[in-house]
CSV table of C-alpha atoms and ligand atoms in Angstrom, one decimal:
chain,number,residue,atom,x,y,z
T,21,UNK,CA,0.0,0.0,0.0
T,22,UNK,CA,1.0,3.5,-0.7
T,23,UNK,CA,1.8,5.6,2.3
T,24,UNK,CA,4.0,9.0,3.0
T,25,UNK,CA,7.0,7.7,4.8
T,26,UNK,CA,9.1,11.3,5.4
T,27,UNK,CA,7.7,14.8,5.0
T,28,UNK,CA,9.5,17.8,5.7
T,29,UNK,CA,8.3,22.0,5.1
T,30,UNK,CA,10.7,23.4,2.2
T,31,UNK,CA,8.9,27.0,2.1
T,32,UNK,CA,6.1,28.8,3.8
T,33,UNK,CA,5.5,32.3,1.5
T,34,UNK,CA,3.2,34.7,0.4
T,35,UNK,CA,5.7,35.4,-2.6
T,36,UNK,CA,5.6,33.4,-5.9
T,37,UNK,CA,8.9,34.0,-6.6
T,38,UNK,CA,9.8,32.8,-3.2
T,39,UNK,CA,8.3,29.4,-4.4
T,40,UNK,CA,10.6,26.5,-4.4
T,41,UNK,CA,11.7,25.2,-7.8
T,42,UNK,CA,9.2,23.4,-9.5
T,43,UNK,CA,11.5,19.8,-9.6
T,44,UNK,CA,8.6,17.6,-7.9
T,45,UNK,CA,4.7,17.2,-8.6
T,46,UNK,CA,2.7,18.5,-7.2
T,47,UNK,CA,-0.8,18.2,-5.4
T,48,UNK,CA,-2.5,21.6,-3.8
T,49,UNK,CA,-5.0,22.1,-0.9
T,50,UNK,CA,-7.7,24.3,-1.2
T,51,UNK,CA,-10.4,25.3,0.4
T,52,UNK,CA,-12.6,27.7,2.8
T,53,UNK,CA,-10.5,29.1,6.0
T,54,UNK,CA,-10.8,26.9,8.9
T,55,UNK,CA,-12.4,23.4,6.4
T,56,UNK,CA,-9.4,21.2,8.0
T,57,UNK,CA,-6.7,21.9,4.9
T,58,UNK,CA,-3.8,21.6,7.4
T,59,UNK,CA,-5.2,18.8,9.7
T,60,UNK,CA,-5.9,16.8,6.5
T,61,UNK,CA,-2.4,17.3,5.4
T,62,UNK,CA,-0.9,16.7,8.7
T,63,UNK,CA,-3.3,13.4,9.0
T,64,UNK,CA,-1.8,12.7,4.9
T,65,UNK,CA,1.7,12.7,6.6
T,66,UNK,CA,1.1,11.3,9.7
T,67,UNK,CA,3.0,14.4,11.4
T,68,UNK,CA,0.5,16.1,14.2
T,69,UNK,CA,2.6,20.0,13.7
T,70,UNK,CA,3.9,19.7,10.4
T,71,UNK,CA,1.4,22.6,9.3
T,72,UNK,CA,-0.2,24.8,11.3
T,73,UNK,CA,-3.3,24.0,12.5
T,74,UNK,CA,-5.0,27.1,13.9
T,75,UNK,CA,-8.1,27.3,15.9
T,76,UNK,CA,-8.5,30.8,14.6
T,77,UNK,CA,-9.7,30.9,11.1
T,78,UNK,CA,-7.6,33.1,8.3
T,79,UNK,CA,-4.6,32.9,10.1
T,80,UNK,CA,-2.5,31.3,7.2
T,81,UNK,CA,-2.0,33.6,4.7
T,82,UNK,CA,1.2,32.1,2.7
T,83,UNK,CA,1.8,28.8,0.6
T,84,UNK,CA,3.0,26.1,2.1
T,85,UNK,CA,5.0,23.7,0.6
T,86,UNK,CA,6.1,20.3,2.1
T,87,UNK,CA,8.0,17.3,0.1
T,88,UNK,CA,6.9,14.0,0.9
T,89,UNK,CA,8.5,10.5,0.6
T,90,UNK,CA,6.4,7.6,-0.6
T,91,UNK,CA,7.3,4.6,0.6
T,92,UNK,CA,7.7,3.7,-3.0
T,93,UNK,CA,10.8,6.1,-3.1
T,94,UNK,CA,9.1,9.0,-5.2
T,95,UNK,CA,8.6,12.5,-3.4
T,96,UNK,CA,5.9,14.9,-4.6
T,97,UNK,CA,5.1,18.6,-2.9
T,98,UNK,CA,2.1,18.8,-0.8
T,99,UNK,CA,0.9,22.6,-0.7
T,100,UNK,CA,-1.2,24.4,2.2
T,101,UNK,CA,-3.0,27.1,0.7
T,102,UNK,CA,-4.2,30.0,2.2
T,103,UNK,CA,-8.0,29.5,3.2
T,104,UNK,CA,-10.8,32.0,1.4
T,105,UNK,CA,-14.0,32.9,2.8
T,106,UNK,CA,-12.9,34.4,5.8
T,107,UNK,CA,-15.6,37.4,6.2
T,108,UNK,CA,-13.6,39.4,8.5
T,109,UNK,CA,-10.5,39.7,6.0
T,110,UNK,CA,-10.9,43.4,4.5
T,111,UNK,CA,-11.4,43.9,0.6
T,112,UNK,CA,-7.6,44.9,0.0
T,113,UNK,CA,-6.5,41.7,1.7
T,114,UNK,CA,-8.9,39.4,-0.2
T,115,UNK,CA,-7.8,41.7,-3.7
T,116,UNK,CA,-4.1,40.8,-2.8
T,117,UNK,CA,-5.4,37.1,-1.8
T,118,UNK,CA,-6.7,36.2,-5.3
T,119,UNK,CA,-4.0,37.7,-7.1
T,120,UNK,CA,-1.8,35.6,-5.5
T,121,UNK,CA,-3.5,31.9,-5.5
T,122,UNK,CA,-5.0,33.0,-9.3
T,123,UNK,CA,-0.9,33.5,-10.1
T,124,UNK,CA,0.1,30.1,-8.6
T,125,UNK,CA,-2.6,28.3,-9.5
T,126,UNK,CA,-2.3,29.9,-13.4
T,127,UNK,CA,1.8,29.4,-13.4
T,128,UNK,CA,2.9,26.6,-11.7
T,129,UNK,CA,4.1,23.6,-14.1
T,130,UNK,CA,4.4,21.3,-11.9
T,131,UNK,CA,0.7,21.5,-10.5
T,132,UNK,CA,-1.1,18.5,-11.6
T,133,UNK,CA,-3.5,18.4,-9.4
T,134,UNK,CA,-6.1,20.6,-6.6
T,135,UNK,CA,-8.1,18.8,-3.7
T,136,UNK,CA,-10.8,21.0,-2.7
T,137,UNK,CA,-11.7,20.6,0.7
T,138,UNK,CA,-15.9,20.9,1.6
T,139,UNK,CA,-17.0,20.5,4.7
T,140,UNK,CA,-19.6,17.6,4.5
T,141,UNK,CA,-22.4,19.2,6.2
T,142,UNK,CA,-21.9,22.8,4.9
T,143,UNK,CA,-21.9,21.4,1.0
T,144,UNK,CA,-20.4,23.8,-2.1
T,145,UNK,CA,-21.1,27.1,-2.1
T,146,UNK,CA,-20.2,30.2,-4.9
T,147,UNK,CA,-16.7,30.4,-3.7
T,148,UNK,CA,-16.2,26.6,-4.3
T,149,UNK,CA,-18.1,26.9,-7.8
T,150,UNK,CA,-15.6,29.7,-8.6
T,151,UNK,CA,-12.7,27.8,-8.4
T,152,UNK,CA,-14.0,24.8,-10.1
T,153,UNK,CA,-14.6,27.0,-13.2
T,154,UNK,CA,-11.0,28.5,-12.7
T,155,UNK,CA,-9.4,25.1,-12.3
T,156,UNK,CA,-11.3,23.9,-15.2
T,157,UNK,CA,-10.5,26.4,-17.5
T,158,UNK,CA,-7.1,26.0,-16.9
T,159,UNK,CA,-7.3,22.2,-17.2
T,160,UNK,CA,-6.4,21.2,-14.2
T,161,UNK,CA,-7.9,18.1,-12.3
T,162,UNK,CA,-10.1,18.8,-9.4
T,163,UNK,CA,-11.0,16.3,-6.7
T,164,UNK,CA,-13.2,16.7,-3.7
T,165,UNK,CA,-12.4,15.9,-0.6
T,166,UNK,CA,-15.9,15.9,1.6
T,167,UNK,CA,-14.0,16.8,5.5
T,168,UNK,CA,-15.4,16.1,9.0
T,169,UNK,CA,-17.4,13.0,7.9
T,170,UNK,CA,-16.7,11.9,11.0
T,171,UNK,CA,-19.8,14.4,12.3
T,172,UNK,CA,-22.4,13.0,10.7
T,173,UNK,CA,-24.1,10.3,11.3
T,174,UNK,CA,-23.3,6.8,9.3
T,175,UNK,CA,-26.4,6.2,7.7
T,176,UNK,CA,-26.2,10.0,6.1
T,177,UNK,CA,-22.2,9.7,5.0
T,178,UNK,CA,-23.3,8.0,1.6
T,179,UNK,CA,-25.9,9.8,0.0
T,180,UNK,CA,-24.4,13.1,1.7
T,181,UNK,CA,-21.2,12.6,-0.6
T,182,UNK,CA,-22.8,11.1,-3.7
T,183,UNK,CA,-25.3,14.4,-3.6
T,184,UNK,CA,-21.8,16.3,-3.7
T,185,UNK,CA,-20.4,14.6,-6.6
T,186,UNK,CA,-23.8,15.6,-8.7
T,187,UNK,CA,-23.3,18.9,-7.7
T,188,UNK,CA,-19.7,19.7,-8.1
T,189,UNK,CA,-19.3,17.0,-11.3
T,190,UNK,CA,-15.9,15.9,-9.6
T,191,UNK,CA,-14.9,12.2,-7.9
T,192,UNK,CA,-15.8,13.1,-4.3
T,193,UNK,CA,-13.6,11.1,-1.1
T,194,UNK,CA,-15.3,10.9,2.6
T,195,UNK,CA,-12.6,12.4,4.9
T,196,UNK,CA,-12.3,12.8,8.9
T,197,UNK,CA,-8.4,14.3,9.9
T,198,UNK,CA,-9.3,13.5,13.2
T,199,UNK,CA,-10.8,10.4,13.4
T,200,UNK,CA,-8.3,9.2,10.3
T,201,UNK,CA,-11.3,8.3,7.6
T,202,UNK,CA,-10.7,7.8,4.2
T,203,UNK,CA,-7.0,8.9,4.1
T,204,UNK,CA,-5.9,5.8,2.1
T,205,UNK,CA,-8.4,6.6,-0.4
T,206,UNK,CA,-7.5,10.1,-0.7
T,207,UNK,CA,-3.7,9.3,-1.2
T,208,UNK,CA,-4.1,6.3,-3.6
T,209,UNK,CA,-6.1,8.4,-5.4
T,210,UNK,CA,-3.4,11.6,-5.6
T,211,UNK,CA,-0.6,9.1,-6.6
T,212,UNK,CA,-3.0,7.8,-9.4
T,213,UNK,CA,-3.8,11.3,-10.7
T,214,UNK,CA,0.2,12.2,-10.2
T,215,UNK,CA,1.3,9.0,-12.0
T,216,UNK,CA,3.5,8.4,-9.4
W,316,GTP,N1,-14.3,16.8,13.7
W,316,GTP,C1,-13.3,17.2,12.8
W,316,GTP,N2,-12.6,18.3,13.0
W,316,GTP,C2,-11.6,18.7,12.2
W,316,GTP,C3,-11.3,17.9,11.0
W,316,GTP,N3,-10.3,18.5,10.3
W,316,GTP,C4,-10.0,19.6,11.0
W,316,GTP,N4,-10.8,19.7,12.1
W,316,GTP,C5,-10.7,20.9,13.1
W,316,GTP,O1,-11.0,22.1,12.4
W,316,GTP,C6,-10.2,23.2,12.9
W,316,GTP,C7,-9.5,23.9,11.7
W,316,GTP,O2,-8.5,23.0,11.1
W,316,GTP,P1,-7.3,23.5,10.2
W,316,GTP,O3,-6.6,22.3,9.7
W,316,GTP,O4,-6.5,24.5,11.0
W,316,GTP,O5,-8.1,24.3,9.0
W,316,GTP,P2,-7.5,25.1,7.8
W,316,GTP,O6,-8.3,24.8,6.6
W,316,GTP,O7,-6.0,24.7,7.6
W,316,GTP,O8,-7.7,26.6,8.2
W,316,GTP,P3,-6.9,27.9,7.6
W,316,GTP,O9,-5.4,27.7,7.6
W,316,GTP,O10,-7.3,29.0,8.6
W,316,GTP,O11,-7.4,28.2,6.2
W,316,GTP,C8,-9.2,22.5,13.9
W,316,GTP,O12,-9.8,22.8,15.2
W,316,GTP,C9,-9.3,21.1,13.6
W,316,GTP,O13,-9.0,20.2,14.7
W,316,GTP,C10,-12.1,16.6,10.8
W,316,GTP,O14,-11.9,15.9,9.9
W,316,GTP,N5,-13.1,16.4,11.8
W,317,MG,MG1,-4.3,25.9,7.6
């Protein structure tokens, strides 16, 4: 079975030119502020403080890129993005804010694909539909991952994420960081995606 075996941080910026080199694939995170980006990545890795987990929302306002090692050998970058949606950010800072992610998402060779994170009782809303479109556009491959399954109840978990998938149009994974749910799934499916 697949499975991270090493991950390190290589860069945490809010510059694109501070980016490392793009000499790995690489898979990004995206999603509202506070959804569970880091946690999931931190669960991904099996490393509880490799990114930042923050119980205030909007705190992380940089990329954040990590290499990982898969037990196979191959390393790919794993990238904390900054979260969106966060009401209390002023205009300027949410102007600045797309610039930025529209400019790494738009540039980056080596970005092969974008997990959107949705939490699983809150569903997709305009901001999520907006970056679909973007990432589409672009031709970049979208997948969903549906976070905090682990707070509804089992009987609800199934049709919850195939209602989802209809909406979004995109393969959609069940996912709890903290009660480690559907992790395997999410990486096989990155490394399949990645050709790794
Ligand atoms: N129950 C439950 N809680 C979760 C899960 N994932 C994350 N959380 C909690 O959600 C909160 C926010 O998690 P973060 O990982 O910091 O969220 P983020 O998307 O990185 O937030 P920003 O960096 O602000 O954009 C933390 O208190 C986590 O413990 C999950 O799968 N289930
Ligand atoms: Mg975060």
């Amino acid at each position: 079975m697949n499975r991270i075996v090493d991950a390190a941080l290589i860069t945490s910026t809010g510059k694109l030119e501070k980016l490392p080199e793009p000499t790995l694939p690489e898979v990004a995170f995206a999603g509202r502020s506070n959804v569970g980006k880091s946690s999931l990545l931190n669960a991904l890795c099996n490393r509880k403080g490799l990114f930042k987990v923050s119980s205030t929302p909007g705190r992380t306002r940089t990329i954040v890129h990590a290499e990982a090692r898969l037990a196979s050998g191959q390393k790919l970058y794993l990238v904390d993005l900054p979260g969106y949606g966060y009401a209390r950010v002023v205009r300027e800072a949410k102007a600045s804010w797309a610039e930025f992610m529209q400019g790494y998402l738009s540039t980056r060779a080596t970005l092969h694909l974008v997990v959107i994170l949705v939490d699983v009782r809150r569903g997709p809303e305009e901001e999520e539909a907006q970056l679909v479109a973007f990432l589409r556009e672009r031709g970049l491959p979208v997948l969903l991952a549906a976070t905090r399954i682990d707070r509804l109840p089992r009987n609800q978990r199934k049709p919850a994420l195939q209602i989802l998938r209809q909406k979004v149009g995109a393969d959609v994974i069940g996912t709890s960081a903290t009660e480690r749910m559907g992790l395997d799934e999410l990486l096989d499916t990155i490394i399949e995606r990645l050709h790794l």
